[in-house]
mmCIF file of C-alpha atoms in Angstrom:
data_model
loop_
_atom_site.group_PDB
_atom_site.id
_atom_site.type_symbol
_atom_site.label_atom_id
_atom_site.label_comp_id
_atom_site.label_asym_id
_atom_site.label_seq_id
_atom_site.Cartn_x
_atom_site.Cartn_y
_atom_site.Cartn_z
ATOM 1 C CA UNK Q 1 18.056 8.302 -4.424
ATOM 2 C CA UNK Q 2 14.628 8.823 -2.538
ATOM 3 C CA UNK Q 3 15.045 9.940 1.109
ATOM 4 C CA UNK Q 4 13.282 6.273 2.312
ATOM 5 C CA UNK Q 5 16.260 4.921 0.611
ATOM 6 C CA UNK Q 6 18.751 7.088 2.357
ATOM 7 C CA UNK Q 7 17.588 6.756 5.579
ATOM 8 C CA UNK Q 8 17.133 3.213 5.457
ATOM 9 C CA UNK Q 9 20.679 3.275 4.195
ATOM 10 C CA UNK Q 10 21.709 5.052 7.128
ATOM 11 C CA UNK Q 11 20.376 3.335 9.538
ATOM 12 C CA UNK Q 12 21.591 0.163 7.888
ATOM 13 C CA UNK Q 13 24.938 1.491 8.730
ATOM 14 C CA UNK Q 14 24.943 2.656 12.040
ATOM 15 C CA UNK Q 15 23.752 -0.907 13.027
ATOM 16 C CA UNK Q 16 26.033 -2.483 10.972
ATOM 17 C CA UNK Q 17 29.072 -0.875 13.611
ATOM 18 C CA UNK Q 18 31.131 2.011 13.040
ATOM 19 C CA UNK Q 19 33.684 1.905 10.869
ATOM 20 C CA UNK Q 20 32.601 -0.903 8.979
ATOM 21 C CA UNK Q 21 32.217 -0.714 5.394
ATOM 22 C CA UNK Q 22 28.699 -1.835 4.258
ATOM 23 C CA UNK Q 23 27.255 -3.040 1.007
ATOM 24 C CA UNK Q 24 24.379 -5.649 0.001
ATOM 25 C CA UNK Q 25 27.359 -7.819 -0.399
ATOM 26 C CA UNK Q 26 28.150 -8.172 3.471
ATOM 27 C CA UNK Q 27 24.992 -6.974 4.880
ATOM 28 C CA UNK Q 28 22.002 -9.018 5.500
ATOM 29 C CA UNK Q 29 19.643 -5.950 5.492
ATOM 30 C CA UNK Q 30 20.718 -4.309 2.318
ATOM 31 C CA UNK Q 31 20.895 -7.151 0.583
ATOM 32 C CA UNK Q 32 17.010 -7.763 1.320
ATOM 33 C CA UNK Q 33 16.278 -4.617 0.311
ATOM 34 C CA UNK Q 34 18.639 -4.927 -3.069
ATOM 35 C CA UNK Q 35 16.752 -8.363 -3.434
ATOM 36 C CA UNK Q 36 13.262 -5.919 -3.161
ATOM 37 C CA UNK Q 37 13.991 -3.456 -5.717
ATOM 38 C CA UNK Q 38 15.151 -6.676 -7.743
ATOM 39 C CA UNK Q 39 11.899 -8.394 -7.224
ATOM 40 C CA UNK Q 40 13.812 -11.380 -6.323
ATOM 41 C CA UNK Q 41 10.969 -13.023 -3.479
ATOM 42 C CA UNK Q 42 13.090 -15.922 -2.777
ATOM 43 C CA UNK Q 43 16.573 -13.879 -1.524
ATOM 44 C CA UNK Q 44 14.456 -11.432 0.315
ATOM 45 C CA UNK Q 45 12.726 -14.317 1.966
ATOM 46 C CA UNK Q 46 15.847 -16.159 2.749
ATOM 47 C CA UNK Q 47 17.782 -12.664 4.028
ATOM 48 C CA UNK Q 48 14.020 -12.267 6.206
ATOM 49 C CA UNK Q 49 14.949 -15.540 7.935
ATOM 50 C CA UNK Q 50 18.021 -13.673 9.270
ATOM 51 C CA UNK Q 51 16.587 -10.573 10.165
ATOM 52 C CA UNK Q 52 13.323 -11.089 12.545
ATOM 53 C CA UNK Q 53 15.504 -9.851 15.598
ATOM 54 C CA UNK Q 54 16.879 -6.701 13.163
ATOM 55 C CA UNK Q 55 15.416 -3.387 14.463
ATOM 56 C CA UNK Q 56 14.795 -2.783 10.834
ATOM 57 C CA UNK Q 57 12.577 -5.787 10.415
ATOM 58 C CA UNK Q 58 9.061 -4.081 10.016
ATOM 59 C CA UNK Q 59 10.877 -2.686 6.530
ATOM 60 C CA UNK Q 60 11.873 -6.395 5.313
ATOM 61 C CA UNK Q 61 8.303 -7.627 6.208
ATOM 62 C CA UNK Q 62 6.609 -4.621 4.759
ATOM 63 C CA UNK Q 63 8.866 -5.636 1.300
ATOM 64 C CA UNK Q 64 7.795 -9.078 2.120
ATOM 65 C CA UNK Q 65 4.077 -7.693 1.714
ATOM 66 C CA UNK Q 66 4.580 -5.743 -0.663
ATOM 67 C CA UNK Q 67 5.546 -8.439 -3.016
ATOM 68 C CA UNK Q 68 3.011 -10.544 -2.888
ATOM 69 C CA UNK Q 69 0.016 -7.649 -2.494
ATOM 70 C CA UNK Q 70 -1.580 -8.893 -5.338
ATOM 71 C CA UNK Q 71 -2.484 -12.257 -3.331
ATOM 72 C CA UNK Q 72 -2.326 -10.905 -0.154
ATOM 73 C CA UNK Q 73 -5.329 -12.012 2.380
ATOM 74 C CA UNK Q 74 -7.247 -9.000 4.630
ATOM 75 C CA UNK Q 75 -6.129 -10.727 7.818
ATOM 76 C CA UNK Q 76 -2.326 -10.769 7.099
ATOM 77 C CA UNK Q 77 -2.890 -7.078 6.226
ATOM 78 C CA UNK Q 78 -4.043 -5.881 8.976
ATOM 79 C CA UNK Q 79 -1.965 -8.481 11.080
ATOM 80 C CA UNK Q 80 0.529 -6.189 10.214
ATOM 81 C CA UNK Q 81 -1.189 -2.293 9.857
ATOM 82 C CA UNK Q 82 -2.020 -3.228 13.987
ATOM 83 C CA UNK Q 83 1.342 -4.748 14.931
ATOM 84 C CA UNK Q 84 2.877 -1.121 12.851
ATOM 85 C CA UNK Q 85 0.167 1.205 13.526
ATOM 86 C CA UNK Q 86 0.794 4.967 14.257
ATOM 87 C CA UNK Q 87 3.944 3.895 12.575
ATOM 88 C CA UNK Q 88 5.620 5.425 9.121
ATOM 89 C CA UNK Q 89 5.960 1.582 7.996
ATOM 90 C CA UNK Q 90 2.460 0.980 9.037
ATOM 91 C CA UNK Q 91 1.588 3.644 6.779
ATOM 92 C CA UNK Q 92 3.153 2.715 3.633
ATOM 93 C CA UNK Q 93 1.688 -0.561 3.843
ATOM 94 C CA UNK Q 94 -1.420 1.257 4.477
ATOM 95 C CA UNK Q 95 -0.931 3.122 1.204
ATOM 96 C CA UNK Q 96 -0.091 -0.352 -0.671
ATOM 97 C CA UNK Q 97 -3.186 -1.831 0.706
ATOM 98 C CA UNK Q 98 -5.481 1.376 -0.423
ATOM 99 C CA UNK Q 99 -4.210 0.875 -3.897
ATOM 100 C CA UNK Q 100 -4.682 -2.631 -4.176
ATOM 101 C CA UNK Q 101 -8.375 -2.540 -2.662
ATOM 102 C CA UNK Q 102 -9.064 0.287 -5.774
ATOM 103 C CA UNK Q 103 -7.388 -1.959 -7.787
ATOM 104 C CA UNK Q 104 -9.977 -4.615 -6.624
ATOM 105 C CA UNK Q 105 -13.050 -2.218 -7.357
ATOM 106 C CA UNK Q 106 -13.413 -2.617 -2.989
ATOM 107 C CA UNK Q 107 -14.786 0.746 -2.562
ATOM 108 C CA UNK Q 108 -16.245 -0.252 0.765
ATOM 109 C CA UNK Q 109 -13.166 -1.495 2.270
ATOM 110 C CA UNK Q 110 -11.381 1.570 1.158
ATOM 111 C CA UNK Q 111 -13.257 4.444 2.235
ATOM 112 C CA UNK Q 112 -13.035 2.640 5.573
ATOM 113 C CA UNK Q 113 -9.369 2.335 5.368
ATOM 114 C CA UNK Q 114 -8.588 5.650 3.766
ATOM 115 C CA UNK Q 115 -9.309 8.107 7.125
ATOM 116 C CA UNK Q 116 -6.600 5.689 9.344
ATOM 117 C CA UNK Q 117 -3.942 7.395 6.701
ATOM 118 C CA UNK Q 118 -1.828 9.690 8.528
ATOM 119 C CA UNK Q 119 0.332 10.909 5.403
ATOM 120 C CA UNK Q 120 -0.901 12.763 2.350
ATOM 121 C CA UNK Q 121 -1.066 11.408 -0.429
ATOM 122 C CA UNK Q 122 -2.730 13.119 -3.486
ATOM 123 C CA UNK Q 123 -3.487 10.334 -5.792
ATOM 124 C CA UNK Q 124 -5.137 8.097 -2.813
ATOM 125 C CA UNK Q 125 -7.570 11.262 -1.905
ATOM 126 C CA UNK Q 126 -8.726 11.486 -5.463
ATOM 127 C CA UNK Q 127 -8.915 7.641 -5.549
ATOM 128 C CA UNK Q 128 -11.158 8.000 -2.289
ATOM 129 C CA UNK Q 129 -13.380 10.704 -4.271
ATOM 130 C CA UNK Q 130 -14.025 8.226 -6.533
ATOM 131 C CA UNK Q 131 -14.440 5.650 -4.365
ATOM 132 C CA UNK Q 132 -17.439 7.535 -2.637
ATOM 133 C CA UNK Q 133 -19.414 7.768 -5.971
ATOM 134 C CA UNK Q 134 -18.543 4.364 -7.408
ATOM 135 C CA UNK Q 135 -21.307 1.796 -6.990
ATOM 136 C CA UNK Q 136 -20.676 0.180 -3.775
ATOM 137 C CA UNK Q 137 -19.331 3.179 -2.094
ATOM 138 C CA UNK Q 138 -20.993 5.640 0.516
ATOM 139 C CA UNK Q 139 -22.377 7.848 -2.491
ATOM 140 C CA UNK Q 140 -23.207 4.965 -4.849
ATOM 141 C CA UNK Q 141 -25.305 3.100 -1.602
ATOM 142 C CA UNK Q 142 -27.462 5.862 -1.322
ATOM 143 C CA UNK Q 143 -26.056 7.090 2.264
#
């Protein structure tokens, strides 16, 4: 188990109550994340309906995202990177987003994107050294 997973686990259960057993089963928010890692849209989407007052929340809409991040419009993006920014949840979906604009060849958009990263990732800083010579990008434009 990753430590995301743990924690989320955790915190899952303190707001859940003490005491209280939890599983996907019997709680809303682990069930949306079980529906996630499933990639079963339509439960998370229906457990989502029950959750926008959840503390949690930002983690079921990032999932949300993160589904559908191969259709995914700019402005819902970054609807959500400045409702979550300076936020770890912010950041994932910034790391999602950074991937699916190399994905898209969008050099431009992602050596913008790239510096607002606050955690290190390895494979996104070599994908932003390519990004700088690929045509399109700040190497390949001649600046």
């Amino acid at each position: 188990m990753q430590i995301r997973d743990l924690c989320c686990a955790v915190l899952a259960a303190a707001f859940a109550g003490a005491g209280a057993a939890v599983s996907a089963a019997t709680d809303p928010f682990l069930d949306a994340r079980a529906a996630f890692q499933q990639g079963d849209a339509a439960r998370l989407d229906a457990r989502a309906a029950e959750l926008k007052d959840h503390p949690l929340w930002p983690y079921v809409r990032h999932w949300q995202l993160r589904m559908r991040i191969d259709v995914l419009d700019d402005a819902t993006v970054r609807t959500f990177l400045d409702e979550h920014d300076g936020t770890l949840i912010g950041d994932r979906m910034r790391a999602d987003w950074l991937r699916q604009l190399a994905k898209r060849q969008r050099w431009q958009d992602y050596l913008a994107e790239y510096p607002k990263l606050t955690t290190e990732d390895t494979e996104l800083g070599c994908v932003s050294l390519r990004a700088r010579i690929a045509p399109g990008g700040a190497a390949g434009r001649g600046s």
